[in-house]
C-alpha atoms as an extended CHARMM CRD file, in Angstrom:
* protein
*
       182  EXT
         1         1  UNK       CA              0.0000000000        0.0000000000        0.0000000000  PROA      1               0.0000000000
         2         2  UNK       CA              2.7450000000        2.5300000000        0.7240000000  PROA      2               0.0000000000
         3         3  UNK       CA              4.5200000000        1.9620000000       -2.8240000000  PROA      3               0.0000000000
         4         4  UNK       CA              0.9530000000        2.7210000000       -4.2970000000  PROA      4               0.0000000000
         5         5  UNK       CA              1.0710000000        5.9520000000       -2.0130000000  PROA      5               0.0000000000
         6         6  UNK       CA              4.1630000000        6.9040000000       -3.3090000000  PROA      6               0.0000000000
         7         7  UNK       CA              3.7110000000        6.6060000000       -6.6570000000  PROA      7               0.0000000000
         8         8  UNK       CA              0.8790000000        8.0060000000       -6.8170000000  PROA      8               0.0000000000
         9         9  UNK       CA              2.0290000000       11.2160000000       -5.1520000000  PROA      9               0.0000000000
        10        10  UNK       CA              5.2280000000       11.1590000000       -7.2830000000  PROA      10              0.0000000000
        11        11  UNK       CA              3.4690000000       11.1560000000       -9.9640000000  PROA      11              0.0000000000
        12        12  UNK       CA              1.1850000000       14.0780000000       -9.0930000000  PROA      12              0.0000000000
        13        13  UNK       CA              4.3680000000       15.7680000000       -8.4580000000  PROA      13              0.0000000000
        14        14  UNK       CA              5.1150000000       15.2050000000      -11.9270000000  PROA      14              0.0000000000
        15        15  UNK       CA              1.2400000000       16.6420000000      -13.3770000000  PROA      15              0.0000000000
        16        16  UNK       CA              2.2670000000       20.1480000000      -10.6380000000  PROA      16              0.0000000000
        17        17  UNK       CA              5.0160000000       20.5340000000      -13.0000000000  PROA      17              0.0000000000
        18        18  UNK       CA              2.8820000000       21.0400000000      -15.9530000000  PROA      18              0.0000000000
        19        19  UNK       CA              0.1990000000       22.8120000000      -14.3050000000  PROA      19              0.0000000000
        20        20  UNK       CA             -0.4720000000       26.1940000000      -13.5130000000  PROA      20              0.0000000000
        21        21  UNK       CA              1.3990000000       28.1650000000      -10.1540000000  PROA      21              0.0000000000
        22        22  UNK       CA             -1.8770000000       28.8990000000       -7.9590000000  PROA      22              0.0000000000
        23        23  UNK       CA             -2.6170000000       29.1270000000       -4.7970000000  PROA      23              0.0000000000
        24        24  UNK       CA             -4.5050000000       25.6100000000       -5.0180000000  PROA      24              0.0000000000
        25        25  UNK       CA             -1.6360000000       23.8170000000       -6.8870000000  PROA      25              0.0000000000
        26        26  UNK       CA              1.2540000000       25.7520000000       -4.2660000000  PROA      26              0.0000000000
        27        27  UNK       CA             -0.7550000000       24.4400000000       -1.2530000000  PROA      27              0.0000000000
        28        28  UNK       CA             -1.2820000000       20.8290000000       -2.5360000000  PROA      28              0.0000000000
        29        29  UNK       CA              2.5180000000       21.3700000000       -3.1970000000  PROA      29              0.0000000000
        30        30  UNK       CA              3.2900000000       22.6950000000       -0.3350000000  PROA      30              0.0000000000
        31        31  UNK       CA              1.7310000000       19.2070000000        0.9200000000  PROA      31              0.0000000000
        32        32  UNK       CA              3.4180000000       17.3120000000       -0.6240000000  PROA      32              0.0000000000
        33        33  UNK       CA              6.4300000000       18.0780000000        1.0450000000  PROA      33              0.0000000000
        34        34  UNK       CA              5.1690000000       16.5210000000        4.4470000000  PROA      34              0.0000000000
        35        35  UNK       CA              5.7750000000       12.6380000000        1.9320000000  PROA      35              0.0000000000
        36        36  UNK       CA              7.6700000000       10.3400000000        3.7740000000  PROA      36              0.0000000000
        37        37  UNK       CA              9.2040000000        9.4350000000        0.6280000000  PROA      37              0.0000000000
        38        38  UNK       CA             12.4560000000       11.0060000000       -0.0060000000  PROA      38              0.0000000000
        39        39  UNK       CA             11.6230000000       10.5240000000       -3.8830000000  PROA      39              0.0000000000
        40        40  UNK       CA              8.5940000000       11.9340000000       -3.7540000000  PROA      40              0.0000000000
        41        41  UNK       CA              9.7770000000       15.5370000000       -1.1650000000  PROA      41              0.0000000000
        42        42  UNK       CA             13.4110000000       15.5770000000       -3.7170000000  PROA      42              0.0000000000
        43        43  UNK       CA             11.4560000000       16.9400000000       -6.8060000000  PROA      43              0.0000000000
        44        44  UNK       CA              8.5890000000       18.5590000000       -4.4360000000  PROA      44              0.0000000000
        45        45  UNK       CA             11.1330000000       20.9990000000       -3.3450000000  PROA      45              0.0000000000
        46        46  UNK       CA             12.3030000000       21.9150000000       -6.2050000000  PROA      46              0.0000000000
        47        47  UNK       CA              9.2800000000       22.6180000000       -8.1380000000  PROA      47              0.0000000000
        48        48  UNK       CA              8.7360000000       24.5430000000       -4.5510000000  PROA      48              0.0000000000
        49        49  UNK       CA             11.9490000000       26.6480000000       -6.3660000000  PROA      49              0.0000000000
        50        50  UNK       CA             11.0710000000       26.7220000000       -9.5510000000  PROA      50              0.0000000000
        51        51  UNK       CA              8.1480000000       27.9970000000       -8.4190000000  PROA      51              0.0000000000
        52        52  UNK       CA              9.1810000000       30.5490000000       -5.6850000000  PROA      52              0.0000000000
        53        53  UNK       CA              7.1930000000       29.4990000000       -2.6830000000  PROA      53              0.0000000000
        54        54  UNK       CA              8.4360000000       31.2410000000        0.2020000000  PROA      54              0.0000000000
        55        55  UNK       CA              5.8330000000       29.9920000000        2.0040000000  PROA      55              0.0000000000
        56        56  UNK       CA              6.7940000000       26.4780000000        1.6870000000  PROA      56              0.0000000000
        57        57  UNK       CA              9.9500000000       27.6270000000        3.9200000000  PROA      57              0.0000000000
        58        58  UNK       CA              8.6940000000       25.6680000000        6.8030000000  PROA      58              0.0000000000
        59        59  UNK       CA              7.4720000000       22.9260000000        5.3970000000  PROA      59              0.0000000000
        60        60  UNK       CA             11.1050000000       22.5910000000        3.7210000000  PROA      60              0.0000000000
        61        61  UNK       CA             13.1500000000       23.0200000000        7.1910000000  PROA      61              0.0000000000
        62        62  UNK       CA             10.8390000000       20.5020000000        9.0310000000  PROA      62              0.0000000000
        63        63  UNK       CA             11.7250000000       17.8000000000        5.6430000000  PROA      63              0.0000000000
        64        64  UNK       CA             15.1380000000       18.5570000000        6.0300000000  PROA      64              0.0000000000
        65        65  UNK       CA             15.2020000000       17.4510000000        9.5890000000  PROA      65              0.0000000000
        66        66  UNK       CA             12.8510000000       14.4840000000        9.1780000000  PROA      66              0.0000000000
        67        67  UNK       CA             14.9300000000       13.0110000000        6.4950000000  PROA      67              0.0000000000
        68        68  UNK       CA             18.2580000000       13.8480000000        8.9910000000  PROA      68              0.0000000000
        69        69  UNK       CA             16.2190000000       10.7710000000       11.1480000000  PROA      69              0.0000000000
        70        70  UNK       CA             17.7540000000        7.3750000000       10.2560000000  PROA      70              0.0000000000
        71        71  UNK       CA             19.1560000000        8.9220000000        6.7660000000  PROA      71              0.0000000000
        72        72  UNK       CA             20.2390000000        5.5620000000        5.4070000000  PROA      72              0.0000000000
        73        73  UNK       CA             16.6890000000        4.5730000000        5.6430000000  PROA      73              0.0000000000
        74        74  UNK       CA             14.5510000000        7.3660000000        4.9230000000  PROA      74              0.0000000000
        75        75  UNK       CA             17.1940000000        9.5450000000        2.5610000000  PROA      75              0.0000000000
        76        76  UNK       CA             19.1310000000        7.0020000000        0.8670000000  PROA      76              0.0000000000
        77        77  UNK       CA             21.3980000000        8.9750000000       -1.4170000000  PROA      77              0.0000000000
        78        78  UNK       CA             20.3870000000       12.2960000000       -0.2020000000  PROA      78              0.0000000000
        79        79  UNK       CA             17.8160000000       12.6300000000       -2.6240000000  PROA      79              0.0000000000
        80        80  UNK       CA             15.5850000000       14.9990000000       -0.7830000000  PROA      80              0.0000000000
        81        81  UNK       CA             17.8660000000       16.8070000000        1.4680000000  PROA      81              0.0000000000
        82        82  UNK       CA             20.1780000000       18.0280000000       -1.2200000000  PROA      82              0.0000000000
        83        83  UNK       CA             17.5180000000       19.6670000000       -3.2400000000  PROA      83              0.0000000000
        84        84  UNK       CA             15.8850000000       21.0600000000       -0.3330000000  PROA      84              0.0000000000
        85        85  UNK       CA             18.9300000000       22.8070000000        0.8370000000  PROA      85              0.0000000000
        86        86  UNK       CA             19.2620000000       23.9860000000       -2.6220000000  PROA      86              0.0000000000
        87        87  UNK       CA             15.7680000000       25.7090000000       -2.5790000000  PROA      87              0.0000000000
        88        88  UNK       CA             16.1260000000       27.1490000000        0.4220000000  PROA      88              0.0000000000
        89        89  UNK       CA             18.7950000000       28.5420000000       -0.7120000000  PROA      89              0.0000000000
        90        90  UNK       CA             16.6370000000       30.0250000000       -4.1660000000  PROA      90              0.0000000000
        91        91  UNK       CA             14.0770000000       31.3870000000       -1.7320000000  PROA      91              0.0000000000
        92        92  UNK       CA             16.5900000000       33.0300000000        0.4930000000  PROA      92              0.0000000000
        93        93  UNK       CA             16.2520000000       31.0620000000        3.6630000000  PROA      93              0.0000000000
        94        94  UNK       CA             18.8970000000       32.2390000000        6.1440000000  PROA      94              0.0000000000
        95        95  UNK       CA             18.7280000000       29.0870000000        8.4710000000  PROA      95              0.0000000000
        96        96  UNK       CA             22.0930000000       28.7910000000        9.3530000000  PROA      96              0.0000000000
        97        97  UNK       CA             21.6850000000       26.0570000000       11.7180000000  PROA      97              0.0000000000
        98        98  UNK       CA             20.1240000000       23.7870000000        9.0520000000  PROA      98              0.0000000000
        99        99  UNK       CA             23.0120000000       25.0890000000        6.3720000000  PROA      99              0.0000000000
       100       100  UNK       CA             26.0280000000       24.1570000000        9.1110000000  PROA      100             0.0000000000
       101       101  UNK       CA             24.1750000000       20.9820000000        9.7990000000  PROA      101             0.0000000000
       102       102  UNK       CA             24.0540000000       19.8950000000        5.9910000000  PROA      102             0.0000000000
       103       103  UNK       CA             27.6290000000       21.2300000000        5.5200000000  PROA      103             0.0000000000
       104       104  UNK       CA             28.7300000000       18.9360000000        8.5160000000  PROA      104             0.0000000000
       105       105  UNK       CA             26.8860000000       15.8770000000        7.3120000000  PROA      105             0.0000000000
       106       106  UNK       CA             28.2930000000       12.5310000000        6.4870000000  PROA      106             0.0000000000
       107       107  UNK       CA             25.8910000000        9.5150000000        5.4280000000  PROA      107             0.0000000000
       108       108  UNK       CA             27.1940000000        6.1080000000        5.1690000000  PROA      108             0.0000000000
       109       109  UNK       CA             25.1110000000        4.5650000000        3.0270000000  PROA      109             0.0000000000
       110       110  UNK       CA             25.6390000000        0.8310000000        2.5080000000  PROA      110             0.0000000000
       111       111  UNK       CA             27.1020000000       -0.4440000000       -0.8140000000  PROA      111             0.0000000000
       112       112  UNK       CA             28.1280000000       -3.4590000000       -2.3100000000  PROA      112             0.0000000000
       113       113  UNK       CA             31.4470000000       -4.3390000000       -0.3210000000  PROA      113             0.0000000000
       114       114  UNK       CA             32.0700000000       -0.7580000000        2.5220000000  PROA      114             0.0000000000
       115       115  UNK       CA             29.7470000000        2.2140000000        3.3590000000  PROA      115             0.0000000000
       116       116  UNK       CA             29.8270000000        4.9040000000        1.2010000000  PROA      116             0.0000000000
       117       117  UNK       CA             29.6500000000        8.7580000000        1.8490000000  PROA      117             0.0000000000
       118       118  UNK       CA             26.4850000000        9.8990000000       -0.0930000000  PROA      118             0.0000000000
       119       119  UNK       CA             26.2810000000       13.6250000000        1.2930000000  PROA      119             0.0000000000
       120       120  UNK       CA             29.0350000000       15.1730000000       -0.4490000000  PROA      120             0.0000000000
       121       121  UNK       CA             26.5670000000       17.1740000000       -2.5940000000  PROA      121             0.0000000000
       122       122  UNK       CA             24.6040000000       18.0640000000        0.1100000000  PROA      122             0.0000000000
       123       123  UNK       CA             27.7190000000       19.4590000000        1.9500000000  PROA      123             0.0000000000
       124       124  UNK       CA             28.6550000000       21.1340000000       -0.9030000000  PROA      124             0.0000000000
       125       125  UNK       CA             25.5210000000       22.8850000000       -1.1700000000  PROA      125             0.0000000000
       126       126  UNK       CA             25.2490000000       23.6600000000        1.9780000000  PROA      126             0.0000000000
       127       127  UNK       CA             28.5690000000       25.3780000000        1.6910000000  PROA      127             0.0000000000
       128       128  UNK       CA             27.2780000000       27.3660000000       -1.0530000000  PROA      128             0.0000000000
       129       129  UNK       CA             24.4520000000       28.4900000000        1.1920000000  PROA      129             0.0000000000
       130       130  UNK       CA             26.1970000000       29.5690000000        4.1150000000  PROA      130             0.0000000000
       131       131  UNK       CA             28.0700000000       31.6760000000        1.1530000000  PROA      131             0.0000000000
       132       132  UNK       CA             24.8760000000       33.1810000000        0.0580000000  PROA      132             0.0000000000
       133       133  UNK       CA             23.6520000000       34.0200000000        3.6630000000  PROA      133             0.0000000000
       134       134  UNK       CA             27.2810000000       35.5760000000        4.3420000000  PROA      134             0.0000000000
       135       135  UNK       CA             27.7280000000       33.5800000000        7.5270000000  PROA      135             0.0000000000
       136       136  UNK       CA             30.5900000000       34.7550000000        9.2480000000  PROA      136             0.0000000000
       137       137  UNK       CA             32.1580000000       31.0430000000        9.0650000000  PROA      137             0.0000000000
       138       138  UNK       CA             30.8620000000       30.6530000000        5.8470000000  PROA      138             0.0000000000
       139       139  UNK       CA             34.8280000000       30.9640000000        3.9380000000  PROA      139             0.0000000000
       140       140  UNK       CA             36.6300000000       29.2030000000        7.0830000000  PROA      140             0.0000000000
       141       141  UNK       CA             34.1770000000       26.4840000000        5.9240000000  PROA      141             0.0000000000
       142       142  UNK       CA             34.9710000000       26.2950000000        2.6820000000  PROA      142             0.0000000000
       143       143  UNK       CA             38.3160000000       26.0670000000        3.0730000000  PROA      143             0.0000000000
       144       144  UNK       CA             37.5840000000       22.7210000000        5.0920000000  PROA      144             0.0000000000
       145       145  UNK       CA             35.2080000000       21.8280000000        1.7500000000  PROA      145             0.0000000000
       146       146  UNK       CA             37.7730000000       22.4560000000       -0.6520000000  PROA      146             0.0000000000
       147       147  UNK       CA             39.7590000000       19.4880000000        1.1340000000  PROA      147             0.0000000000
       148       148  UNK       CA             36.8880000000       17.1210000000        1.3540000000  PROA      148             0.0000000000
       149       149  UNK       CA             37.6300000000       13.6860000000        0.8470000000  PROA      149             0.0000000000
       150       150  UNK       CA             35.0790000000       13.7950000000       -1.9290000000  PROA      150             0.0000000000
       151       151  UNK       CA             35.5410000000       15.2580000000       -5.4510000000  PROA      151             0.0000000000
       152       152  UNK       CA             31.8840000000       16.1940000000       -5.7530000000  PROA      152             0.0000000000
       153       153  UNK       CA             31.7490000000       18.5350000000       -2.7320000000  PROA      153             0.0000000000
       154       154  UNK       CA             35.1460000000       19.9880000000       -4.1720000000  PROA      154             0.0000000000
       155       155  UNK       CA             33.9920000000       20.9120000000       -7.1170000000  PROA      155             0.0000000000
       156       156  UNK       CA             30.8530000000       22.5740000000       -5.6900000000  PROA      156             0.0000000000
       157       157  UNK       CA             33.2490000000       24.8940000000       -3.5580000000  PROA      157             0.0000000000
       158       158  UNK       CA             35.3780000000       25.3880000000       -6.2380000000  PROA      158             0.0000000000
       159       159  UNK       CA             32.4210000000       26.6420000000       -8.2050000000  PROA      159             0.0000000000
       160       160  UNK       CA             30.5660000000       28.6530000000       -4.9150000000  PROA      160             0.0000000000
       161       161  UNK       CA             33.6600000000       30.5210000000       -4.6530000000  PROA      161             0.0000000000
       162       162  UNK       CA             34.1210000000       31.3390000000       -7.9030000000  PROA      162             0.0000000000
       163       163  UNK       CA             30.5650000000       32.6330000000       -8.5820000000  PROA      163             0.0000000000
       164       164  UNK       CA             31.1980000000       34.4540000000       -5.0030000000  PROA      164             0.0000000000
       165       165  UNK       CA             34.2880000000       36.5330000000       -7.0770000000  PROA      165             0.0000000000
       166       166  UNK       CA             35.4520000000       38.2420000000       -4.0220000000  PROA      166             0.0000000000
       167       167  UNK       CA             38.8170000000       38.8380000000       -3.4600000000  PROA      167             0.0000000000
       168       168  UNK       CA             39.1180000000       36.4050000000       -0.8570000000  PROA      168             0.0000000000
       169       169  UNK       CA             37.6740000000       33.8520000000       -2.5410000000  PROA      169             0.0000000000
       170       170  UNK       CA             39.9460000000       34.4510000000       -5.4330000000  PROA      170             0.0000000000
       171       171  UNK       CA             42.8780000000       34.1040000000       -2.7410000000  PROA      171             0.0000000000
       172       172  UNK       CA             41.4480000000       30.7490000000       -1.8880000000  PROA      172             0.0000000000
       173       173  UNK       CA             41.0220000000       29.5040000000       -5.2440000000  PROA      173             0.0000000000
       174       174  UNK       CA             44.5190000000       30.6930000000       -6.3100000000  PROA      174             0.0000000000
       175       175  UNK       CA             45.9920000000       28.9380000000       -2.9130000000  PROA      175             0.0000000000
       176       176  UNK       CA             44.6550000000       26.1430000000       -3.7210000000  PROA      176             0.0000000000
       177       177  UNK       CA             45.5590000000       26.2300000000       -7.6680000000  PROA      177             0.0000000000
       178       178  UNK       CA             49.3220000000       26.0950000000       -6.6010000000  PROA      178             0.0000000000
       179       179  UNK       CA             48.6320000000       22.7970000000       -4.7510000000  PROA      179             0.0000000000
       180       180  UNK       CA             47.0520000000       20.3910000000       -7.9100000000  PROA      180             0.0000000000
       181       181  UNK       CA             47.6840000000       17.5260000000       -5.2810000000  PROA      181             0.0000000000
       182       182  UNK       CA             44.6970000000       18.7140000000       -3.2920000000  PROA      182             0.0000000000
């Protein structure tokens, strides 16, 4: 019964994305991100962003926590938590306790033979929010990213601070140029 559930609300994620942006279609939305299903809140939030629902704000934060619970069980992958962060991020969230817990976030999910780290796109974009909220730890941090064990979260930082184009993230990115080994 709850794969039936969850396909059919993935799949009326999928009709939202056709319709039209109203208040009926941004509240069923808005509804949908309260799914247990990670697959089913992942591209909820971000039609939530292409949209622009500020409103959904909440609904996003309490998501983000639930699918922190047991993450190797209800967040395999990071499926929903990644795009949430990113869409908080569109709609200008400033939750920097959410942000520093995403950017601090390792998630062993099991693999054929060891664990592997799944969140390295979520810490990545976490990274890039604390950038966008100017947190005052927020280029500390990614100097911490930028020597993640994982390429993916690398690259993201690499890519945050270069879209940031201040000077000190140019100093950073130059730094770090001069040592290819990193």
């Amino acid at each position: 019964a709850s794969d039936v559930y969850k396909r059919q609300a993935l799949s009326r994620v999928k009709e939202l994305e056709a319709e039209e942006s109203t208040e009926a279609t941004h509240n069923e939305l808005i509804a949908l991100l309260d799914h247990r299903s990670n697959h089913v809140v992942g591209p909820a939030a971000e039609l939530t962003g292409e949209w622009e629902l500020e409103a959904a704000i909440p609904s996003l934060e309490k998501a983000f926590y639930h699918f922190l619970e047991n993450p190797t069980k209800t967040d395999p992958g990071c499926v929903a938590k990644r795009p949430i962060v990113e869409t908080l991020t569109k709609l200008g969230c400033a939750n920097a306790e959410l942000f520093l817990t995403g950017v601090r976030t390792i998630q062993l999910d099991p693999m054929w033979g060891k664990p592997e780290d799944t969140a390295a796109g979520l810490r990545g974009v976490s990274g890039r929010a604390l950038l966008s909220i100017r947190h005052p730890e927020a280029m500390l941090i990614h100097a911490d990213l930028l020597m993640d064990t994982k390429i993916e979260t690398r690259r993201i930082a690499i890519d945050s601070l270069a879209e940031l184009g201040t000077s000190d993230a140019e100093l950073m990115l130059r730094t770090l140029a001069n040592f290819p080994e990193c």
